[in-house]
Coordinates of C-alpha atoms and ligand atoms in Angstrom, one line a residue:
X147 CA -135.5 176.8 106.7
X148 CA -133.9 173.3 107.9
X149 CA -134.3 172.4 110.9
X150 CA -131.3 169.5 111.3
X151 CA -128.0 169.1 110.0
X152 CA -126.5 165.9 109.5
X153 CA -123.2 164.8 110.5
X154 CA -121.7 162.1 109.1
X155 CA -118.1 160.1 109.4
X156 CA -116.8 157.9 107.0
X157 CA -114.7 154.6 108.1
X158 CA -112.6 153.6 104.7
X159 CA -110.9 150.6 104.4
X160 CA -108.9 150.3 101.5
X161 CA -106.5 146.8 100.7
X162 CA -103.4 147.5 100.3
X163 CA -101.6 146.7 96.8
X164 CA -99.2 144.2 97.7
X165 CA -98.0 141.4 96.3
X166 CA -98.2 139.0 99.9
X167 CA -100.4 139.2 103.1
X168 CA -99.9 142.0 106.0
X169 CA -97.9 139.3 108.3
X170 CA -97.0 136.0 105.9
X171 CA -95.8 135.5 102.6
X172 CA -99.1 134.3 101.0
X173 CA -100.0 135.2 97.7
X174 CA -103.3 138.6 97.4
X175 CA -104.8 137.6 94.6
X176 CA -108.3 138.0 93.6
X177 CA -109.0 135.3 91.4
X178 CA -107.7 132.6 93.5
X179 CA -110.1 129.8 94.8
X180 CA -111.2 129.4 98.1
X181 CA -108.6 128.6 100.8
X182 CA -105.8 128.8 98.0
X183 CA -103.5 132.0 99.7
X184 CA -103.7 129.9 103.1
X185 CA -101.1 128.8 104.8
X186 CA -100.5 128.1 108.7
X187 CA -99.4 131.5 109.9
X188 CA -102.9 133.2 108.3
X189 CA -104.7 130.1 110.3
X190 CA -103.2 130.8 113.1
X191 CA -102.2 127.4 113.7
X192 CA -100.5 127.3 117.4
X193 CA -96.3 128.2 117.0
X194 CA -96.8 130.2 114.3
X195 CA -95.3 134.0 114.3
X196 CA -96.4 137.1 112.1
X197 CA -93.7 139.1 109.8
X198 CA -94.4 142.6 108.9
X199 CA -94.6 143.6 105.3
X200 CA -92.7 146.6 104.9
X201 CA -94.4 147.2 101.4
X202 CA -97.5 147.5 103.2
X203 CA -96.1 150.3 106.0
X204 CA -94.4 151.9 102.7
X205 CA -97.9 152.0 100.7
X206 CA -99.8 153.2 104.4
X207 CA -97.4 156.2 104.4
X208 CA -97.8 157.5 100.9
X209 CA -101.5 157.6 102.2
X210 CA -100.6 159.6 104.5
X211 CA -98.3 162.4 103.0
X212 CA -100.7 162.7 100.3
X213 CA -103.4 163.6 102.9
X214 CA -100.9 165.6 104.9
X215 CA -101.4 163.8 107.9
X216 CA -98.9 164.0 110.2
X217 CA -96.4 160.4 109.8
X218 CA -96.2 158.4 113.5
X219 CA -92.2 157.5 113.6
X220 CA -93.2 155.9 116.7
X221 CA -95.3 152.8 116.0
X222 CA -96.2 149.0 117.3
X223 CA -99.2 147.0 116.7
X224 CA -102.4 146.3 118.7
X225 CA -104.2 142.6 119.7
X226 CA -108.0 143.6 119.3
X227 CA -109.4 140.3 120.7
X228 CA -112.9 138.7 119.4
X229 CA -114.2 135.2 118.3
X230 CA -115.9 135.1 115.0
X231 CA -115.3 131.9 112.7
X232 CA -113.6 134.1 110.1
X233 CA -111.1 135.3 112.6
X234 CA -109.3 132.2 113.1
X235 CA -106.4 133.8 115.7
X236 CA -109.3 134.8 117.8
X237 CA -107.8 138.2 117.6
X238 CA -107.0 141.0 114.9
X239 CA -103.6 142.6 114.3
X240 CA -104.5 146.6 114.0
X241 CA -103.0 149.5 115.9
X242 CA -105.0 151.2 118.2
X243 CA -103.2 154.0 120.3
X244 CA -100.3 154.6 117.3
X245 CA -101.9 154.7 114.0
X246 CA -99.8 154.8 111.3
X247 CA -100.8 158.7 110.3
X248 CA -102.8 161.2 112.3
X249 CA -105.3 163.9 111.4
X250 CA -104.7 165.2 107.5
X251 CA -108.0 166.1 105.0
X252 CA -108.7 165.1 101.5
X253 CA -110.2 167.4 99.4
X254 CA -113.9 167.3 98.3
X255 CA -115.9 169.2 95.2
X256 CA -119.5 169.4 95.5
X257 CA -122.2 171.4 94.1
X258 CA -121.6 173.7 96.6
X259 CA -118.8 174.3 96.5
X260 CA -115.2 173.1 97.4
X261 CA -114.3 172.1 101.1
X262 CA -111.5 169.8 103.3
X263 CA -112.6 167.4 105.2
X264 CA -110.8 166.0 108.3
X265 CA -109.4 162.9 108.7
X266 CA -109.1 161.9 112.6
X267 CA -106.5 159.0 111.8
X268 CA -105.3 155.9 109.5
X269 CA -104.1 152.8 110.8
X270 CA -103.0 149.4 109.5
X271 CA -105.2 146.4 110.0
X272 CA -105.3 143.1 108.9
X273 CA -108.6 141.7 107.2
X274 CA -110.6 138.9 108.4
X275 CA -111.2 135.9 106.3
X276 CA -115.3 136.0 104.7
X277 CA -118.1 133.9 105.5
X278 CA -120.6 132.6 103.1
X279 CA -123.9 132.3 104.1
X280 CA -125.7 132.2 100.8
X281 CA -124.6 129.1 99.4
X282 CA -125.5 126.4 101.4
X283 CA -129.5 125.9 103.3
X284 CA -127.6 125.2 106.4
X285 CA -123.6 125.6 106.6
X286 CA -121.9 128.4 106.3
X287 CA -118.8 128.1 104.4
X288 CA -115.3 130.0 105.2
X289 CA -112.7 131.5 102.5
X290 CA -109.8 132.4 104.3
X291 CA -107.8 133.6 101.5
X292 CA -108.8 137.3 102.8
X293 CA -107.7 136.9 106.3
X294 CA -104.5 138.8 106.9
X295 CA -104.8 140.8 103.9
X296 CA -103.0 144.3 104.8
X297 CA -105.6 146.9 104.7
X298 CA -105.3 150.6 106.1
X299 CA -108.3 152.3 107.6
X300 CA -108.9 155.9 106.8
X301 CA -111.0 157.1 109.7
X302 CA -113.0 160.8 109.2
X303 CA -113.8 163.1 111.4
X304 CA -117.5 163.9 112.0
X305 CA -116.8 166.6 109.1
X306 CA -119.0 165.9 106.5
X307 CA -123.4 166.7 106.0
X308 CA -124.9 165.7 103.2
X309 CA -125.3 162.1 101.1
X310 CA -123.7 163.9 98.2
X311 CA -120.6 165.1 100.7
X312 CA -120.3 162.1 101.6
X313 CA -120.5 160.2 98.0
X314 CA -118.0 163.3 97.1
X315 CA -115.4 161.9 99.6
X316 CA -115.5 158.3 98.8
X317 CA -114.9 159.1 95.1
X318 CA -111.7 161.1 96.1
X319 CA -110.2 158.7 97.8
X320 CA -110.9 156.0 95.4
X321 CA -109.5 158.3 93.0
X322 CA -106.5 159.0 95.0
X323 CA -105.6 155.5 96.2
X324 CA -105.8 154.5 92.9
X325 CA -103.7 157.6 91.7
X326 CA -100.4 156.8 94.0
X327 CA -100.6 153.2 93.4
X328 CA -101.5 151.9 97.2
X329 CA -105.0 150.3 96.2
X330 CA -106.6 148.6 93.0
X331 CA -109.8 150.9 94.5
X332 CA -112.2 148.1 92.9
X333 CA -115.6 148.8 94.9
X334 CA -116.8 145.4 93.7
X335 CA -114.3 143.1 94.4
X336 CA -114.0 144.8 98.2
X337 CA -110.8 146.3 98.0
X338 CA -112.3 149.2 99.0
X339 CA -115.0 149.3 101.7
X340 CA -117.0 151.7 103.7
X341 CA -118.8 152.6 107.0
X342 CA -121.0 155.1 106.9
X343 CA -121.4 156.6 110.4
X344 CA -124.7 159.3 110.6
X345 CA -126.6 161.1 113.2
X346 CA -129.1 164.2 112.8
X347 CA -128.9 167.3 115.5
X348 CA -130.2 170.7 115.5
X349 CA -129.2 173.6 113.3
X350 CA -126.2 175.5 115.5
X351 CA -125.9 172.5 117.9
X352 CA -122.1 171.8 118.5
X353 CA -123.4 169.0 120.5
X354 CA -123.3 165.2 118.1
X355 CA -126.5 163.6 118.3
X356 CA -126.9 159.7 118.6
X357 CA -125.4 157.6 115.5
X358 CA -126.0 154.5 113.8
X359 CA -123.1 152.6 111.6
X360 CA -124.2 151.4 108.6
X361 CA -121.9 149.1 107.6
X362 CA -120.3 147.3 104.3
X363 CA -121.0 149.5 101.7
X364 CA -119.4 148.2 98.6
X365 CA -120.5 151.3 95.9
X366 CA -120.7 155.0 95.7
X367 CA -124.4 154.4 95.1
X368 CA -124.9 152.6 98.1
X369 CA -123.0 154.9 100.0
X370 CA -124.8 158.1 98.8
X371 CA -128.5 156.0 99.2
X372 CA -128.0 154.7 102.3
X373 CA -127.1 157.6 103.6
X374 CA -129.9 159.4 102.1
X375 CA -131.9 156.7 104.1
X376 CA -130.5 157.3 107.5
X377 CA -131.0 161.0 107.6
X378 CA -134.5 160.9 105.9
X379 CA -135.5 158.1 109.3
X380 CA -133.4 159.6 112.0
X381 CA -135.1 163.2 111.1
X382 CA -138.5 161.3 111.1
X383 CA -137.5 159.9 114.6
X384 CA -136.4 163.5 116.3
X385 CA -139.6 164.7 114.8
X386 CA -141.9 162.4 116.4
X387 CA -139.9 163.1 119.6
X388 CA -138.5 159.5 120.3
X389 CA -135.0 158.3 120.7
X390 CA -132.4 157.3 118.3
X391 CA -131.2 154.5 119.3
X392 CA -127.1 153.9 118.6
X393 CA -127.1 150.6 116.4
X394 CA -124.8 149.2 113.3
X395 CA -127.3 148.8 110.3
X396 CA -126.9 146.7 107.3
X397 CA -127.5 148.1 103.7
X398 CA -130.1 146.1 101.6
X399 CA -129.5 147.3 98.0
X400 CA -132.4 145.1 96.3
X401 CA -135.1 146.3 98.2
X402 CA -133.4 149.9 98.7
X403 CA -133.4 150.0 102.9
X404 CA -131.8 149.7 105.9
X405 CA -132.0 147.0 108.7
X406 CA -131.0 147.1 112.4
X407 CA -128.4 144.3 113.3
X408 CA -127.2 144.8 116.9
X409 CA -127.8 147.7 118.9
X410 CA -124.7 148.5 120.1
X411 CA -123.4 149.1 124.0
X412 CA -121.6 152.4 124.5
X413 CA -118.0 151.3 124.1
X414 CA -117.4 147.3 122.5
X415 CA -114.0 145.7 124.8
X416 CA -111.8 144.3 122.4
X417 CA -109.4 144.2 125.2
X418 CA -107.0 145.5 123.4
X419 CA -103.2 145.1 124.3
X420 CA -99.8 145.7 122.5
X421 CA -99.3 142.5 119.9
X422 CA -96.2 140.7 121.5
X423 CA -95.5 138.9 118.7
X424 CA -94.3 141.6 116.7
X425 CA -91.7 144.2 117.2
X426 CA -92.6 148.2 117.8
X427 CA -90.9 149.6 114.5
X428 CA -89.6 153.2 113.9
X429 CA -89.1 155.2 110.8
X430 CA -86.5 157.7 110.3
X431 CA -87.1 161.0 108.6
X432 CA -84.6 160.2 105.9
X433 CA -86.7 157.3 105.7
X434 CA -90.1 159.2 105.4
X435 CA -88.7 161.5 103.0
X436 CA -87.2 159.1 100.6
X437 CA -90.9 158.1 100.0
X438 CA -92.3 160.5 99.5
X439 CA -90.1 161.6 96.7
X440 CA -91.4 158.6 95.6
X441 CA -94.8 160.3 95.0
X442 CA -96.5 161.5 91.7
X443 CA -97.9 164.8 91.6
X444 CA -101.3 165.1 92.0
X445 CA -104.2 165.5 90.5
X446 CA -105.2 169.1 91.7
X447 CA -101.5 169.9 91.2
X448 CA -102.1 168.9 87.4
X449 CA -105.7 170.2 87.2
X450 CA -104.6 173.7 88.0
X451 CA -101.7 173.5 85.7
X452 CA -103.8 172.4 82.6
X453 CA -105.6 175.3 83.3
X454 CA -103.0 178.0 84.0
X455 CA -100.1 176.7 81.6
X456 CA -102.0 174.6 78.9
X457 CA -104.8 177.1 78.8
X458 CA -107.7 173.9 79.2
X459 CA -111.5 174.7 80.0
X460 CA -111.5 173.5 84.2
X461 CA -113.8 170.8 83.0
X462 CA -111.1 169.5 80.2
X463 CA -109.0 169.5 83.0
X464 CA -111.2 167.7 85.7
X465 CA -111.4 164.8 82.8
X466 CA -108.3 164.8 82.1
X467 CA -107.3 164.2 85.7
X468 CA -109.6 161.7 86.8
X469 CA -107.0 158.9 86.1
X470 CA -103.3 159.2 86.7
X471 CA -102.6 157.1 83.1
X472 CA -105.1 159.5 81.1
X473 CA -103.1 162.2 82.8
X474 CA -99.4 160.4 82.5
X475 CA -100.4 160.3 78.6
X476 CA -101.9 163.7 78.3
X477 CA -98.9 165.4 80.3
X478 CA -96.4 163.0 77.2
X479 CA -97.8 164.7 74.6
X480 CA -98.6 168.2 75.6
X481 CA -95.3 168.8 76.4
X482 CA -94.1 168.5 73.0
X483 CA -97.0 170.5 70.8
X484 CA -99.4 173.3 70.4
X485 CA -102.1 171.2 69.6
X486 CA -103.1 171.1 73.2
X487 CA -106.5 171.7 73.1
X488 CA -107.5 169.5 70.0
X489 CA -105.1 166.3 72.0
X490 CA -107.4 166.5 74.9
X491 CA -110.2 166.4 72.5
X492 CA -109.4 163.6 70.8
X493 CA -108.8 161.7 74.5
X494 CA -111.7 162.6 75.8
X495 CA -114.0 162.2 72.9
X496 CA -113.2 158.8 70.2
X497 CA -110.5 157.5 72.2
X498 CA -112.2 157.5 75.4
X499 CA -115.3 156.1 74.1
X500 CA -113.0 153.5 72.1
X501 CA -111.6 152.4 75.8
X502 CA -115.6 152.4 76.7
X503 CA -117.0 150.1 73.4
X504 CA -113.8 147.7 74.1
X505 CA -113.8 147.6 78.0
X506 CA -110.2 148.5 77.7
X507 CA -108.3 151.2 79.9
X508 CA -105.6 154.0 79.3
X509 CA -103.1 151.8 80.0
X510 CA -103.7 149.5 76.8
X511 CA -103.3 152.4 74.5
X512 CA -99.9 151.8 73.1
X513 CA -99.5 155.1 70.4
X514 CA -96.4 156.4 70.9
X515 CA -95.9 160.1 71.4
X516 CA -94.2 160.8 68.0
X517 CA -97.1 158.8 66.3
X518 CA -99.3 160.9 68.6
X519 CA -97.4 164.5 67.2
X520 CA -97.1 163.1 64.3
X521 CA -101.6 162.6 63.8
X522 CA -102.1 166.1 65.4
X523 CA -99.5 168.1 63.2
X524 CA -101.4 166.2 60.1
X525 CA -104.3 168.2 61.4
X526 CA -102.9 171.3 62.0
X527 CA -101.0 171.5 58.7
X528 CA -104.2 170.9 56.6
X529 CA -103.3 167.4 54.7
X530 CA -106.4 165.9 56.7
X531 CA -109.3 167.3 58.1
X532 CA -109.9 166.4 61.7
X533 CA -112.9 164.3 61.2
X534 CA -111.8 161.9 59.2
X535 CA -108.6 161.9 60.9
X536 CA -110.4 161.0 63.5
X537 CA -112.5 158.1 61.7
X538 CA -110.0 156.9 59.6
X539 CA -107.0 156.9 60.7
X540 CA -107.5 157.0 64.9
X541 CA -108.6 153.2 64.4
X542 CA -106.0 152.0 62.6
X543 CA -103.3 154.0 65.3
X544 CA -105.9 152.5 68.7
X545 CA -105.8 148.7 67.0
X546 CA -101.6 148.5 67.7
X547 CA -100.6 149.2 64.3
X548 CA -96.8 150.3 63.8
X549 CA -97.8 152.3 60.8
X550 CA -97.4 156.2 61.3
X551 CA -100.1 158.0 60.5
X552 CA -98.7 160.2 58.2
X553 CA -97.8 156.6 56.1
X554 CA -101.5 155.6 56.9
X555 CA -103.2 158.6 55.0
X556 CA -100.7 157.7 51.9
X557 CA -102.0 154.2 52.4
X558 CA -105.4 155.2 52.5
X559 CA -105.2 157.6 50.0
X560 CA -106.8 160.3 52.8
X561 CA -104.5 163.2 51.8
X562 CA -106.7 166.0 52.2
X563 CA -107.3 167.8 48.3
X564 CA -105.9 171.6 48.7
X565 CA -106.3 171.7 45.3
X566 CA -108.6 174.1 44.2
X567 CA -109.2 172.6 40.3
X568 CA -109.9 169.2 41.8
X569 CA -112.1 170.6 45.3
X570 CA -114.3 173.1 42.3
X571 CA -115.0 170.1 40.3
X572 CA -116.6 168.0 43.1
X573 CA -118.4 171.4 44.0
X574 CA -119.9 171.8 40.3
X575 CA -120.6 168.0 40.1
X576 CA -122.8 168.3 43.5
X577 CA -124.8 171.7 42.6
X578 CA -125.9 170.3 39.3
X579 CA -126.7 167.5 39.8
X580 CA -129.4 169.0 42.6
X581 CA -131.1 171.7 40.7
X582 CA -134.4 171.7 43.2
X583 CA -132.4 172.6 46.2
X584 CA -130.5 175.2 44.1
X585 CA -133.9 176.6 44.0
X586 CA -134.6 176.0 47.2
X587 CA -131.7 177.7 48.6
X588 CA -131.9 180.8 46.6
X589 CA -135.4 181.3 47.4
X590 CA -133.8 181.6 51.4
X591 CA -133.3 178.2 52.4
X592 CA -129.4 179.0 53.9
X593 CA -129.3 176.4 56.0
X594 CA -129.1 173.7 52.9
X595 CA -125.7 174.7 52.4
X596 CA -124.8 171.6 55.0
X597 CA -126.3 169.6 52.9
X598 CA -124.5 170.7 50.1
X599 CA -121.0 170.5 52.1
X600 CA -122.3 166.6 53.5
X601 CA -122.6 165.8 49.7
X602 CA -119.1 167.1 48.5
X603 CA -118.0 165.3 51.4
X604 CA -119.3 161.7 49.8
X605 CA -118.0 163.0 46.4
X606 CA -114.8 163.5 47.6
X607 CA -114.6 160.7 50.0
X608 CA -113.7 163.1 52.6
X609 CA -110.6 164.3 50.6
X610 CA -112.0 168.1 50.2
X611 CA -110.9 170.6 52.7
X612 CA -114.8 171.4 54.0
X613 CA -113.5 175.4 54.8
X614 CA -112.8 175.4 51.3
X615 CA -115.8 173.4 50.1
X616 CA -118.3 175.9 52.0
X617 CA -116.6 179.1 50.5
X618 CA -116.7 177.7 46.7
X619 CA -120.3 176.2 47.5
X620 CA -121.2 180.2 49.3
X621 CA -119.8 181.8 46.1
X622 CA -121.0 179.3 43.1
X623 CA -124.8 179.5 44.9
X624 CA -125.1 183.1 45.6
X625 CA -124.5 184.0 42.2
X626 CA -127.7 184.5 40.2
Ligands
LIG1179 P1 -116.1 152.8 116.1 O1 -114.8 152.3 115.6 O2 -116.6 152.1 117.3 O3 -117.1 152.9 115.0 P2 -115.1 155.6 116.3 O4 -115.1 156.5 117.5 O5 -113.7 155.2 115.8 O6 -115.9 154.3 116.6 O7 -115.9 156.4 115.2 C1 -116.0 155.9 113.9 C2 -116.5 157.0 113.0 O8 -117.7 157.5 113.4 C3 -115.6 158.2 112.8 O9 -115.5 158.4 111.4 C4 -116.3 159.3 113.4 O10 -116.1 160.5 112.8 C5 -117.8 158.9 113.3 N1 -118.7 159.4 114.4 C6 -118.5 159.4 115.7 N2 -119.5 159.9 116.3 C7 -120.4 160.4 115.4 C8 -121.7 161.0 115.4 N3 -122.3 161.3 116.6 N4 -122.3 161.3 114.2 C9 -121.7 160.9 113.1 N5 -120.5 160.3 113.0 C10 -119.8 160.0 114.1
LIG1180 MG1 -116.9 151.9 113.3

């Protein structure tokens, strides 16, 4: 039996997709070079006043109804105040006693099973600016085209207990950030960021034991083995009856481990103080409603409806709703043919691992729905079969062609052969001209007949209905 549980919270920051900076007008873009999106209010320079981006408080909100936290219509910011040469103001804008949203739970699926975790709060921040130690022997070097970028930070409760819970949670809300719009969720570029807090007690404790904070982790992988990590040394700790010691930890993902970088003192002073320099702001209910009508449905809205009303497999549906313009496409066409099933098979199978082979994503896919209904009712009314529908004609639709499919199996000449004169002269021409595994077969070998079929379908350049090819072949070989 185990011995410890672990507990572990989760500190998510996730950037905000804006066009321009939490308190200035300067420009969020990735690619920019250093100390481009700078100007003297993200410096700090002396005289200088922040605005509030009201996208940003728009985009924190929808974060908030979606995890059905409760919406603060009371709010003002917070001064938390420390030096660090990437924080040129010398303090951070955040909120501290109103966050935007409190409490609310996003939705996990694990191996075992399905569970809500808590969410204790999420408030807006600005980032700090980044600090490159790697590139110079002796300098470090400052980009401040970070600093002030409007971030919200999705703070857990103590709720989850395993690396895979954890991993689990992360990878919902990326998914769901990215779903609603509110973050780009790219892992690599730090949009999305994460704090893994974990401590160890004993099985039925209530009481939370000691925790560390291992900070920065920039994947799913790194979240999940660095958690691993933690709970692996903190149970090796309790077990040799020492003391955890509370410190922040840093990831090392070459060498796979975890190193100490301050021990931390119970509670840090950040001196924290209501930021004078901006207003307290208010929202309205009428206000708070109006976005959230803004809001897409979501995906375990459309997952259980793909399953109840469209009749998919759950793990169809789980595909289909990983992405919001998968599912926006999916949702197009569905609504206007039977052919549900065989649509989601053609998503998921080529035209997903088109998107893979290309690097491109759902969004590139230009095939309009009536080019769409038009390729699936070719399959379902017999003029092509789906495999070479799929080979042939599928390319030609994915590489933004304006030809309609049914004008591209004219074109190609793919119009599937329901004649039966034309289909039993391919047959004939295939059996005799293999006598040996006419043999072969008779003698028992039935499992030559997919041969057979495979050779009628080179005859035939793919033109023979293969249901009718295996009856003929059935009836023309079991005759003696
Ligand atoms: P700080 O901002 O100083 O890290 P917080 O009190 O805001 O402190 O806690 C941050 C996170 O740590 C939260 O997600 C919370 O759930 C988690 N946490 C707090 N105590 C523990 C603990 N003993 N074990 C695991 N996680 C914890
Ligand atoms: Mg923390």
């Amino acid at each position: 039996m185990q011995k410890y549980e672990a507990v572990i919270g989760l500190e998510v920051h996730a950037q905000l997709a804006t066009n321009s900076k939490l308190f200035s007008g300067d420009a969020t873009n990735f690619d920019a070079s250093p100390n481009q999106n700078v100007s003297p209010i993200t410096l700090g320079h002396p005289g200088t006043l922040p605005r509030m981006n009201k996208k940003a408080v728009e985009l924190a909100i929808k974060m908030g109804l979606i995890c059905k936290s409760e919406i603060s219509t009371h709010n003002y910011f917070a001064r938390k105040n420390y030096f660090y040469a990437d924080l040129p103001k010398g303090y951070q804008i955040s909120q501290h006693t109103t966050p935007i949203c409190i409490g609310g739970r996003v939705h996990i699926k694990t191996s075992s099973g399905e569970r809500d975790i808590k969410l204790t709060r999420i408030h807006l921040e600005e980032d700090a600016g980044k600090s490159i130690h790697d590139q110079d022997d002796a300098l470090t070097l400052l980009d401040y085209n970070r600093a002030g970028m409007p971030l919200i930070e999705i703070v857990s409760e103590p709720d989850l207990h395993s690396a895979e819970e954890a991993a689990a949670y992360l990878t919902q809300i990326r998914k769901l950030v990215r779903w609603i719009g509110i973050c780009d969720g790219n892992m690599e570029e730090g949009s999305l960021r994460c704090d893994a807090n974990i401590s160890i007690r004993l099985v039925g404790s209530e009481k939370l034991g000691t925790r560390v904070e291992v900070k920065n982790l920039n994947s799913i992988k790194h979240l999940k083995h660095a958690v691993e990590i933690e709970i692996n040394r903190l149970t090796d700790i309790v077990d040799k009856g020492e003391k955890v010691l509370q410190q922040t930890r840093s990831y090392d993902a070459d060498n796979g481990i975890t190193f100490a970088i301050r021990t931390k003192e119970d509670a840090e002073d950040y001196r924290y103080f209501p930021e004078p320099d901006l207003a307290p702001f208010y929202f309205t209910k009428e206000y708070i409603n109006s976005i959230s009508k803004q809001l897409p449905s979501l995906p375990e809205q459309r997952f259980e409806q793909y399953i109840q009303v469209f009749d998919l497999t759950p793990y169809d549906a789980e595909q289909l709703t990983e992405e919001k313009s998968l599912s926006d496409l999916f949702e197009c066409v569905a609504g206007s043919t039977n052919q549900k099933k065989q649509f989601a098979n053609v998503l998921l199978g080529p035209v997903k691992s088109f998107l893979n082979h290309s690097s491109k994503s759902w969004e590139d896919i230009k095939i309009s729905t009536d080019d769409w209904i038009d390729f699936l009712s070719l399959i379902s009314s017999g003029k092509i079969n789906f495999s070479l529908a799929v080979q042939k004609v599928l390319p030609i639709m994915l590489s933004d062609s304006n030809t309609r499919p049914s004008e591209i199996i004219q074109h190609l000449d793919l119009v599937q052969d329901a004649d039966t004169d034309q289909v039993k002269t391919w047959v004939t021409q295939v059996v005799t001209s293999m006598p040996d595994k006419v043999t072969e077969y008779r003698k028992g070998k039935k499992g030559l007949i997919g041969m057979f079929v495979g050779e009628v379908k080179k005859v035939s350049k793919g033109k023979a209905d293969p249901k009718m090819v295996t009856q003929l072949l059935e009836s023309i070989l079991n005759e003696k």
